[in-house]
Coordinates of C-alpha atoms and ligand atoms in Angstrom, one line a residue:
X1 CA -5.0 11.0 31.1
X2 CA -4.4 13.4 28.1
X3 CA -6.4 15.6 25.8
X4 CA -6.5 15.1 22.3
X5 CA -6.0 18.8 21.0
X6 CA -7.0 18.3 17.0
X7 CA -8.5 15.8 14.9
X8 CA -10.9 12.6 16.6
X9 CA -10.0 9.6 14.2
X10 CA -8.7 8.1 17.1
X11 CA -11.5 8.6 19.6
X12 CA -14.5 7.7 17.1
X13 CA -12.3 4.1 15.9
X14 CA -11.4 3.6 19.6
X15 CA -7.7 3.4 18.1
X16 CA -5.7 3.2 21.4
X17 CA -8.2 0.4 22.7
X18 CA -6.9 -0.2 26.5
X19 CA -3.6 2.0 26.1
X20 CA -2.8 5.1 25.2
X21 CA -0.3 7.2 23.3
X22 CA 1.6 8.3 26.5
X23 CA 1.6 4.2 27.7
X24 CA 3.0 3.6 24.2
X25 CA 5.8 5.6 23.7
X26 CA 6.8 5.1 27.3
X27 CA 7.0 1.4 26.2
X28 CA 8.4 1.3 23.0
X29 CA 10.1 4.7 22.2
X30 CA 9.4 7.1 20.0
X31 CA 8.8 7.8 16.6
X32 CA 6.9 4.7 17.0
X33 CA 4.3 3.0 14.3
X34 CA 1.4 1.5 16.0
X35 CA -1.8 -0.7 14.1
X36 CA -4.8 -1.7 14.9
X37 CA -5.8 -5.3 14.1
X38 CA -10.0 -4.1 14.3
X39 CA -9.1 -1.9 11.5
X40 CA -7.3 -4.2 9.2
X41 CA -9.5 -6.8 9.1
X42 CA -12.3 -4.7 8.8
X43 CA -10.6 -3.0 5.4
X44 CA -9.8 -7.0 4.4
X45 CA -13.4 -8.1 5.0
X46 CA -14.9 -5.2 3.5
X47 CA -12.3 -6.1 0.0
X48 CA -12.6 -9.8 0.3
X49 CA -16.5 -9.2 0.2
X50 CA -16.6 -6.7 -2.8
X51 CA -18.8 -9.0 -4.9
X52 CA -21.1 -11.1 -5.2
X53 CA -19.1 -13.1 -8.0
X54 CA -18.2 -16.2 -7.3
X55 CA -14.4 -16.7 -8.7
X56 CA -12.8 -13.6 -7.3
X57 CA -10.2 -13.8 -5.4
X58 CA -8.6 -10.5 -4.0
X59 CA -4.7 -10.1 -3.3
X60 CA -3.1 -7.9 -1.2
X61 CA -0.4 -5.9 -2.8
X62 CA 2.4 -6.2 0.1
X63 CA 4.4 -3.5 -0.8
X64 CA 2.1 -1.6 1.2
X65 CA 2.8 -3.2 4.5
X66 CA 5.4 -6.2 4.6
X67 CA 5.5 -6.2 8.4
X68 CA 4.6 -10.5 9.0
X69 CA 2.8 -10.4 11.6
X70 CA 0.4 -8.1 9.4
X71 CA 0.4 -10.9 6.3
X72 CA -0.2 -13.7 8.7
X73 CA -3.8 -11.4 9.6
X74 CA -3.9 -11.3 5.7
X75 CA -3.6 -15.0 5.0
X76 CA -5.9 -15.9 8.1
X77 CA -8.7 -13.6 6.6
X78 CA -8.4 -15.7 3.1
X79 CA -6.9 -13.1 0.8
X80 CA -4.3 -14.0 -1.1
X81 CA -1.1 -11.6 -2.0
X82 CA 0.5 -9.8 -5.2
X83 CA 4.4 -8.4 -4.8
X84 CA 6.8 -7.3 -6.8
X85 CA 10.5 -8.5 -5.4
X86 CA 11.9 -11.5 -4.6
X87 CA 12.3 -9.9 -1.5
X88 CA 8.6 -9.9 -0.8
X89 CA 8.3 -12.9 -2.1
X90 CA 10.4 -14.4 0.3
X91 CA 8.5 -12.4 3.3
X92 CA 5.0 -13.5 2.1
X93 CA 6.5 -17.2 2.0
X94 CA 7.9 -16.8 5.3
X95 CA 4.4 -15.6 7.0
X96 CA 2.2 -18.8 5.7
X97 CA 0.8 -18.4 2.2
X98 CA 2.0 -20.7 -0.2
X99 CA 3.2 -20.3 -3.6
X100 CA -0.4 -20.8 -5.2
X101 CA -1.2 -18.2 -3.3
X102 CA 1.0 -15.6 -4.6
X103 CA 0.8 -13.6 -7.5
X104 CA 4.4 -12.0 -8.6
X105 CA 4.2 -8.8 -11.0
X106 CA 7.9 -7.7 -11.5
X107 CA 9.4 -4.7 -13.3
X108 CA 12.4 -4.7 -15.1
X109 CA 13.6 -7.9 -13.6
X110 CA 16.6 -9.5 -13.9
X111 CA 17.4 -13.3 -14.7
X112 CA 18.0 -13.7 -11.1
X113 CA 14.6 -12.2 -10.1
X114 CA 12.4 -14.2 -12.5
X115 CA 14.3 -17.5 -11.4
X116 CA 13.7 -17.2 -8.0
X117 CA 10.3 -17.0 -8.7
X118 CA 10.3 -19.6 -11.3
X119 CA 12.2 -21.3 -8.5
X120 CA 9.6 -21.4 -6.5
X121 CA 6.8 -22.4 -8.9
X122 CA 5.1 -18.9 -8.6
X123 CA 3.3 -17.7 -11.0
X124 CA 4.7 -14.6 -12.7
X125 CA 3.4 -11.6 -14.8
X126 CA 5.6 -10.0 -17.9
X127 CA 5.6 -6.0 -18.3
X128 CA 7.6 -6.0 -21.3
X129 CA 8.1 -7.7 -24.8
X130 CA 11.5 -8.0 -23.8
X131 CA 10.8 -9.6 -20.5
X132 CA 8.3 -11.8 -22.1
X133 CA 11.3 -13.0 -24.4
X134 CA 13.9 -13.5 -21.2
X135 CA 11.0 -15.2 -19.5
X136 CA 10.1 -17.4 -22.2
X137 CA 14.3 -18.3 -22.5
X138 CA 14.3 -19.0 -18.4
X139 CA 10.7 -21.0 -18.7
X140 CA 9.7 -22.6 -21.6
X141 CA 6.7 -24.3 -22.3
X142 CA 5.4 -23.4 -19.1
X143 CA 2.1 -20.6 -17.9
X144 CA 2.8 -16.8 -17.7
X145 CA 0.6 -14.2 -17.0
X146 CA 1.3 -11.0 -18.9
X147 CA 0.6 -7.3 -17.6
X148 CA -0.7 -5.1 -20.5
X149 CA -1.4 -0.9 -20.2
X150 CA -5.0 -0.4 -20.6
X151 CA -4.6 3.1 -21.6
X152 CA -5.8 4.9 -18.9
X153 CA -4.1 5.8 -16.1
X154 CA -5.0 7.5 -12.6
X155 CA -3.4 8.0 -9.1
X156 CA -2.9 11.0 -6.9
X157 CA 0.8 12.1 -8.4
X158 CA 2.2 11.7 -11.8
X159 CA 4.7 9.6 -10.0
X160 CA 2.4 7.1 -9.5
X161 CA 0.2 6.9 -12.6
X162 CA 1.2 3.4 -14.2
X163 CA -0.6 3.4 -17.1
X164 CA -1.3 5.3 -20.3
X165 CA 1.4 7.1 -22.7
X166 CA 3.9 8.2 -19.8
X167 CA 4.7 5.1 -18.0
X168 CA 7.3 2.7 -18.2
X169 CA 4.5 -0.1 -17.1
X170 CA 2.5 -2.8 -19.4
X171 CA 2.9 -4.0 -22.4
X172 CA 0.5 -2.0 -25.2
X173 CA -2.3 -4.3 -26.5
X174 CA -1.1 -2.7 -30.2
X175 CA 2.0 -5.0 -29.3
X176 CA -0.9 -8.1 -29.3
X177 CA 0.6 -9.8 -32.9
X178 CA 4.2 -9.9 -30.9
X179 CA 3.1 -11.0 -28.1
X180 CA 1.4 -14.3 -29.7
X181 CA 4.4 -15.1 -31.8
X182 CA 6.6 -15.1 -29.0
X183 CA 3.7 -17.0 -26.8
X184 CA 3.2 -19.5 -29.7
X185 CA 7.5 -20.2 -30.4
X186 CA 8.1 -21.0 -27.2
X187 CA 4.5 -22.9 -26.0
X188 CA 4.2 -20.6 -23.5
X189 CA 0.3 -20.4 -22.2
X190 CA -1.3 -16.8 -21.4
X191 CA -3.3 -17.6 -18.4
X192 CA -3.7 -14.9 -17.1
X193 CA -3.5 -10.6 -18.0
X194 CA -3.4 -8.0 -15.1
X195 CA -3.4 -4.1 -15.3
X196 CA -2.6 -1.9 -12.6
X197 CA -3.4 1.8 -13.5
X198 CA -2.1 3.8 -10.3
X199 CA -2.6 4.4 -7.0
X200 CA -5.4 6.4 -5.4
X201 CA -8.0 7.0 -7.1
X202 CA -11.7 8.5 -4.9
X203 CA -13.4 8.0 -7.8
X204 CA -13.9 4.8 -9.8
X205 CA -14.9 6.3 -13.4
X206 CA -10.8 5.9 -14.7
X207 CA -10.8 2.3 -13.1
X208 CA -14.2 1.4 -14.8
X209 CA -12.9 2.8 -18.1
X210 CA -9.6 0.4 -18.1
X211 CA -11.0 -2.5 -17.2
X212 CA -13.5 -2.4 -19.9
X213 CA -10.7 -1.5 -22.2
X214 CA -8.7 -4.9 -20.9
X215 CA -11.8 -7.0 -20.9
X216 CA -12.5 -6.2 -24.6
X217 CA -8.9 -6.9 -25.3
X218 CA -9.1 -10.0 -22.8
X219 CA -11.5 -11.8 -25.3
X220 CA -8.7 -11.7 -28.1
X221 CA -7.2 -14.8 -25.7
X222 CA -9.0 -18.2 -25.3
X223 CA -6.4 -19.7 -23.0
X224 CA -6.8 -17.5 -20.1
X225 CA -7.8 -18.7 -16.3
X226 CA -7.6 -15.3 -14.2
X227 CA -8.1 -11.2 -15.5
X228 CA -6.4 -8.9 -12.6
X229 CA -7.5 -5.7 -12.4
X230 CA -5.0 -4.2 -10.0
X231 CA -5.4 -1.7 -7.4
X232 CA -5.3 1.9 -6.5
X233 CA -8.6 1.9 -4.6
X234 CA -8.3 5.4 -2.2
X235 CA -8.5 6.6 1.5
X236 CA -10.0 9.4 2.6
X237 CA -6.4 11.4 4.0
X238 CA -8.7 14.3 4.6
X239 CA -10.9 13.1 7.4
X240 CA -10.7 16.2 9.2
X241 CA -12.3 18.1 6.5
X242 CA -15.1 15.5 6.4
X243 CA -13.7 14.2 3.0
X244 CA -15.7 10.3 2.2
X245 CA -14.5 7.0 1.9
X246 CA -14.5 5.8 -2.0
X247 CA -18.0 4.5 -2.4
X248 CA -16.9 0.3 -2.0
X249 CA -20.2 -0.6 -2.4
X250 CA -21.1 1.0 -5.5
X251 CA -17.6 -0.4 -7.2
X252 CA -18.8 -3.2 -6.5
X253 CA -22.2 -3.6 -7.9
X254 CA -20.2 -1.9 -11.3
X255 CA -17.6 -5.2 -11.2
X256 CA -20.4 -7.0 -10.6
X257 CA -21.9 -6.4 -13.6
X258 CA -18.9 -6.4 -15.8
X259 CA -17.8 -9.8 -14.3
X260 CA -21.0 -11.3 -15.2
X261 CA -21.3 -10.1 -18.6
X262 CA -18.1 -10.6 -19.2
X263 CA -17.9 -14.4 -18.2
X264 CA -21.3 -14.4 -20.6
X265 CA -19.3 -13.3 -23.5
X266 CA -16.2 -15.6 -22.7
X267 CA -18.2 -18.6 -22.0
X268 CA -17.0 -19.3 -18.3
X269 CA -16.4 -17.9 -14.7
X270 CA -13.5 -17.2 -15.4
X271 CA -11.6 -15.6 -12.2
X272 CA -11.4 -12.2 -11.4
X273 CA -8.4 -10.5 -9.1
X274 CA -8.2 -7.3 -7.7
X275 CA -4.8 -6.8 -5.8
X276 CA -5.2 -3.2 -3.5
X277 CA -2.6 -2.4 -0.8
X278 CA -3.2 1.2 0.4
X279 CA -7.1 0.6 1.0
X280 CA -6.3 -2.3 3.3
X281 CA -3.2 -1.3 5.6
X282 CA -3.5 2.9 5.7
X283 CA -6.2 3.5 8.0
X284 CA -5.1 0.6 10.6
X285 CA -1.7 2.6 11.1
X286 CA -0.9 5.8 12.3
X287 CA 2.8 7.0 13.7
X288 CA 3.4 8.2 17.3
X289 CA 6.2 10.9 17.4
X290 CA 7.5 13.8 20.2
X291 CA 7.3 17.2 19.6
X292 CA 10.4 19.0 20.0
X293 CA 9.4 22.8 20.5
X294 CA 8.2 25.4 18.3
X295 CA 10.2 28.2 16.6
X296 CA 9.5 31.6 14.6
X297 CA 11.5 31.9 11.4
X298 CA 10.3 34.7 9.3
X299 CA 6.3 34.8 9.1
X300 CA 6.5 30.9 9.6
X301 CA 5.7 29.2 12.9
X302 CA 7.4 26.1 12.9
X303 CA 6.6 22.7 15.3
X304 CA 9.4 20.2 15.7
X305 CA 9.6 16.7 16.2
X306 CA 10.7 13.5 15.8
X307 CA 9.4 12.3 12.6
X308 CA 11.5 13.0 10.0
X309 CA 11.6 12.0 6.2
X310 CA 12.9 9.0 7.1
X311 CA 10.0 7.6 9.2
X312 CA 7.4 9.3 6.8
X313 CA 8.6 9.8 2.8
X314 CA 5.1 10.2 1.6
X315 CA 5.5 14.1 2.2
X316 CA 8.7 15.0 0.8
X317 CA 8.1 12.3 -2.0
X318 CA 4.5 13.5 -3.3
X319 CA 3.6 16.6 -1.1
X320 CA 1.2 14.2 0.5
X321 CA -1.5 15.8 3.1
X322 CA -2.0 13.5 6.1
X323 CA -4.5 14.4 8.8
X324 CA -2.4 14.6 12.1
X325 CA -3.8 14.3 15.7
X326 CA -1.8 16.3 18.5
X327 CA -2.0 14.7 22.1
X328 CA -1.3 16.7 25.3
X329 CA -0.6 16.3 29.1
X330 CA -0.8 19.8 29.9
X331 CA -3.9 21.4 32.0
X332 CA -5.7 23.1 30.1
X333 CA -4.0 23.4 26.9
X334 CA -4.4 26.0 24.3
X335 CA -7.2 24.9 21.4
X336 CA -6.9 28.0 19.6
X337 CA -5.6 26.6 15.7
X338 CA -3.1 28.9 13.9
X339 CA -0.7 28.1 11.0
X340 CA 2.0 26.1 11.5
X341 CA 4.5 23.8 9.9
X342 CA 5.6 20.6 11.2
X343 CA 9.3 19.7 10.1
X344 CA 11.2 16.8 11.2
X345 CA 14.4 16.1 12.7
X346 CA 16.8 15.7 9.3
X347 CA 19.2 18.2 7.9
X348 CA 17.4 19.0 5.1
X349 CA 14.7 22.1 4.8
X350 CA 12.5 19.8 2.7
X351 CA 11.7 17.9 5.7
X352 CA 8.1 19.0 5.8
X353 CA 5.4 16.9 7.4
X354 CA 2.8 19.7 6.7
X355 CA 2.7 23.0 5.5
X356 CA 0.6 25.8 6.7
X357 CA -1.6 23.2 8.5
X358 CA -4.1 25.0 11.2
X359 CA -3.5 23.1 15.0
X360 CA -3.2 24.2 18.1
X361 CA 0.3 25.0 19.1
X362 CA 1.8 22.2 20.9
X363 CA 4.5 22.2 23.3
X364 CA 7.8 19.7 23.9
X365 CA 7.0 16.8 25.4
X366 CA 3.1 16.2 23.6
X367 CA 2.8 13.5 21.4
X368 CA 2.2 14.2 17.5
X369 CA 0.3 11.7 15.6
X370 CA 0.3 11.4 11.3
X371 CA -3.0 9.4 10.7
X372 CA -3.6 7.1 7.7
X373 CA 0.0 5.4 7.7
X374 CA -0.4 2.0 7.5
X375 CA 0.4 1.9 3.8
X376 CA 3.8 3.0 2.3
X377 CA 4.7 4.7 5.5
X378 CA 7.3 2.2 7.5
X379 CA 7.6 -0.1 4.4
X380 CA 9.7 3.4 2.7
X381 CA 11.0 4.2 5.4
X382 CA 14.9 4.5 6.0
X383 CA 17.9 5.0 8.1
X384 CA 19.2 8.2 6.3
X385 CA 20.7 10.2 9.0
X386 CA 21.7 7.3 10.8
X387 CA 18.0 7.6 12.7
X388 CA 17.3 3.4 13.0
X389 CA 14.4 2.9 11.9
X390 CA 11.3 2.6 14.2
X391 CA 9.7 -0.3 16.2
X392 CA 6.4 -1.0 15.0
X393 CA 3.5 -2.2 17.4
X394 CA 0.4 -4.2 16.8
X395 CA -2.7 -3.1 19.5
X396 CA -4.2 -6.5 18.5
X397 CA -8.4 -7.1 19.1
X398 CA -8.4 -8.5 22.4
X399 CA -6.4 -5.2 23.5
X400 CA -3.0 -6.5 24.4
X401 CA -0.1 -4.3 22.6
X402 CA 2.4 -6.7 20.6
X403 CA 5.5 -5.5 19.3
X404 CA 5.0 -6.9 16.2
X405 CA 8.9 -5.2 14.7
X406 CA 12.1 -4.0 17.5
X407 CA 13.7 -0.6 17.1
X408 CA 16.8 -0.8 15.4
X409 CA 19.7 -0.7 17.2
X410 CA 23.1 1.4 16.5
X411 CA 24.1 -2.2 16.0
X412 CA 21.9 -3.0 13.0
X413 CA 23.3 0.2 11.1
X414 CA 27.0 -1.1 11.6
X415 CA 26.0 -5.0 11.1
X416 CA 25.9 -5.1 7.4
X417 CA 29.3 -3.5 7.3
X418 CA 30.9 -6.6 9.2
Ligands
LLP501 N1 -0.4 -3.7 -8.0 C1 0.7 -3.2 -8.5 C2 1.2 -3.8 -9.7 C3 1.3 -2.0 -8.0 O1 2.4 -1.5 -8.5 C4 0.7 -1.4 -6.8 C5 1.3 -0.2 -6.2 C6 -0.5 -2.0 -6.3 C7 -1.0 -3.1 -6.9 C8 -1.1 -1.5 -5.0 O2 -1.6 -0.2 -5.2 P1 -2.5 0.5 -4.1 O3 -3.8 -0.3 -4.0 O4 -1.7 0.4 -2.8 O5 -2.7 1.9 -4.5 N2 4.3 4.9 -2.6 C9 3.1 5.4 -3.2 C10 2.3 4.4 -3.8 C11 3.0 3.5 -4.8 C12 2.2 2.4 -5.3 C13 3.0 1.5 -6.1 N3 2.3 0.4 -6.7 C14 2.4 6.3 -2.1 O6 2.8 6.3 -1.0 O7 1.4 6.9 -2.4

């Protein structure tokens, strides 16, 4: 067996079910991304059952996760699914849901990238007055959905705020008197508006604040089926500091109300979308990784190991804190915490999984785990370095261990060079 040395996300959500760490990087290699199917459908049950109202019908945003055999779980738990590229539209298409089912939200698209879509009969959101205008040249007299900046704007880095006065994203509802003359000259039908005002957010106050801003702007429309209100929802990335869960069930009852009344004030049900990824797919994943020693530079201690930038970006990309778990063999290990800084494997000195981060000191050969990577940790990952990227396995409910993604081979790197 093994000790876990830090952190007990693992232990108290029975993560590992009937195998362990050691048993899975035996199998499958290391750095290694391993799910938990218990967790992901609890996270889609607990979003498909926000509210109580009737016509809601939440999508998961797949750029968090694209892996299919994770959107076939999706589709079988009765959400349906936003993306962005043709690329994901293609993968969601591939894993089941059909084109009714997907919601595509673009930026900056090219002709090529709206008429696939159009293509395929899926419905598309604008972000632009010039996209609106290319759209309504490519698709005349046909429905569009339209993505408009609510004015407020929240998220965890100014990289990913996507609404108010620095973001390229939405189309400003002072742009409303444009927007209808190029609706009404080319008898195009608004059906539906979205927003999306960044991603995590622990508290809901920002979230509230928009969509009551889009829903009074909403009513200036008669002809419109759906209102999305995006997603951004939060995890908790510091469990180990006993940090909380964004409070679901209090969101809800505050849509809730605002659904109601709004559908009052409209005169129908009309249907509400939410479309979250990070909520759903971060806390089912975590990544597996070796540790490669320890060194003293200076006053830092440093831990090594196999999980560089390019199997985790979120660091280098936003400073991100994720908890991390450290697994051992050893008898007896050491649990005394001191500073440390765990650096990957790439040649650059930014490769920092975490700074200063109190854990025991590990030793080569123990088994590092990031926690809470589920979301926007293999679907950014790369090959930089010529590292191929990582195998990714599903520990599915009944406890058998599917690779649900193959490590990629020195052959993959060359193949697209044939
Ligand atoms: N809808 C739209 C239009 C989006 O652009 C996004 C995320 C979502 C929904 C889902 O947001 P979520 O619920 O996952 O927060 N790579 C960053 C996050 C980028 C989010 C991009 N857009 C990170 O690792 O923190």
């Amino acid at each position: 067996m093994y000790t876990t040395t830090i952190g007990n996300y693992t232990k108290e959500t029975n993560f590992f079910n009937c195998t362990t760490p050691f048993e899975l990087i035996n199998e499958f290699d290391s750095p290694l991304y391993v799910y938990n199917e218990n967790i992901f459908r609890k996270r889609l049950k607990e979003i498909k059952n926000l509210v109580k109202y009737k016509n809601f019908v939440p999508h998961y945003s797949v750029k968090a996760n694209t892996n299919i055999h994770l959107l076939k779980i999706v589709k079988d738990e009765g959400l349906h699914v936003d993306t962005m590229s043709p690329g994901e539209i293609y993968m969601a298409l591939a894993s089941g849901f059909s084109s009714n089912e997907l919601f595509y939200i673009p930026n900056n698209a090219t002709q090529d990238d709206l008429n696939y879509a159009i293509n395929k009969k899926i419905l598309t959101s604008v972000d632009s007055l010039s996209q609106l205008k290319l759209y309504a040249e490519l698709n005349p007299n046909s429905n569009v959905a339209i993505r408009f900046n609510p004015g407020v704007g929240a998220g965890h880095h100014q990289k990913v705020v996507t609404a108010g006065k620095k973001t390229k994203f939405g189309v400003n509802m002072s742009e409303f008197d444009e927007v209808k003359k190029i609706l009404e000259e080319n008898n195009l039908t608004l059906v539906g508006i979205n927003q999306h005002i960044g991603s995590l957010f622990m508290e809901s106050d920002a979230f509230i604040e928009s969509t009551t801003n889009l829903l009074e702007f909403a009513k200036e429309f008669d002809t419109l089926e759906f209102i999305d209100l995006g997603g951004g929802f939060g995890i908790p990335y510091h469990k180990q500091e006993g940090q909380k869960p964004l409070d679901l069930i209090a969101l809800g009852d505050k849509l809730d109300n605002i659904f109601s009344n709004f559908a009052k004030d409209y005169g129908r049900e009309i249907q509400f979308q939410i479309e979250p990824g990070r909520i759903i797919a971060c806390e089912c994943g975590i990544v597996l990784g070796t540790v490669t020693g320890t060194k003293q530079n200076s006053d830092t201690t440093y831990v090594g190991c196999d999980i560089g930038f390019n199997v985790l970006a979120r660091p280098i990309m936003y400073d991100s804190y994720h908890d991390i778990e450290i697994y051992t063999k050893r008898e007896n290990p050491d649990l005394i915490n001191q500073p440390v800084t765990v650096v990957g494997n790439i040649c650059e000195s930014g490769d920092i999984l975490a700074k200063d981060r109190a854990l025991p000191l590990p030793e080569y050969g123990d088994i590092i785990a990031i926690m809470d990577a589920g979301a926007y940790g293999f679907a950014m990952s790369s090959s930089y370095n010529q590292r191929p990227r990582s195998a990714e396995v599903l520990i599915c409910s009944s406890g058998e261990v599917k690779l649900i993604r193959r490590r990629e081979t020195f052959e993959d790197l060359i193949a697209c060079m044939k």
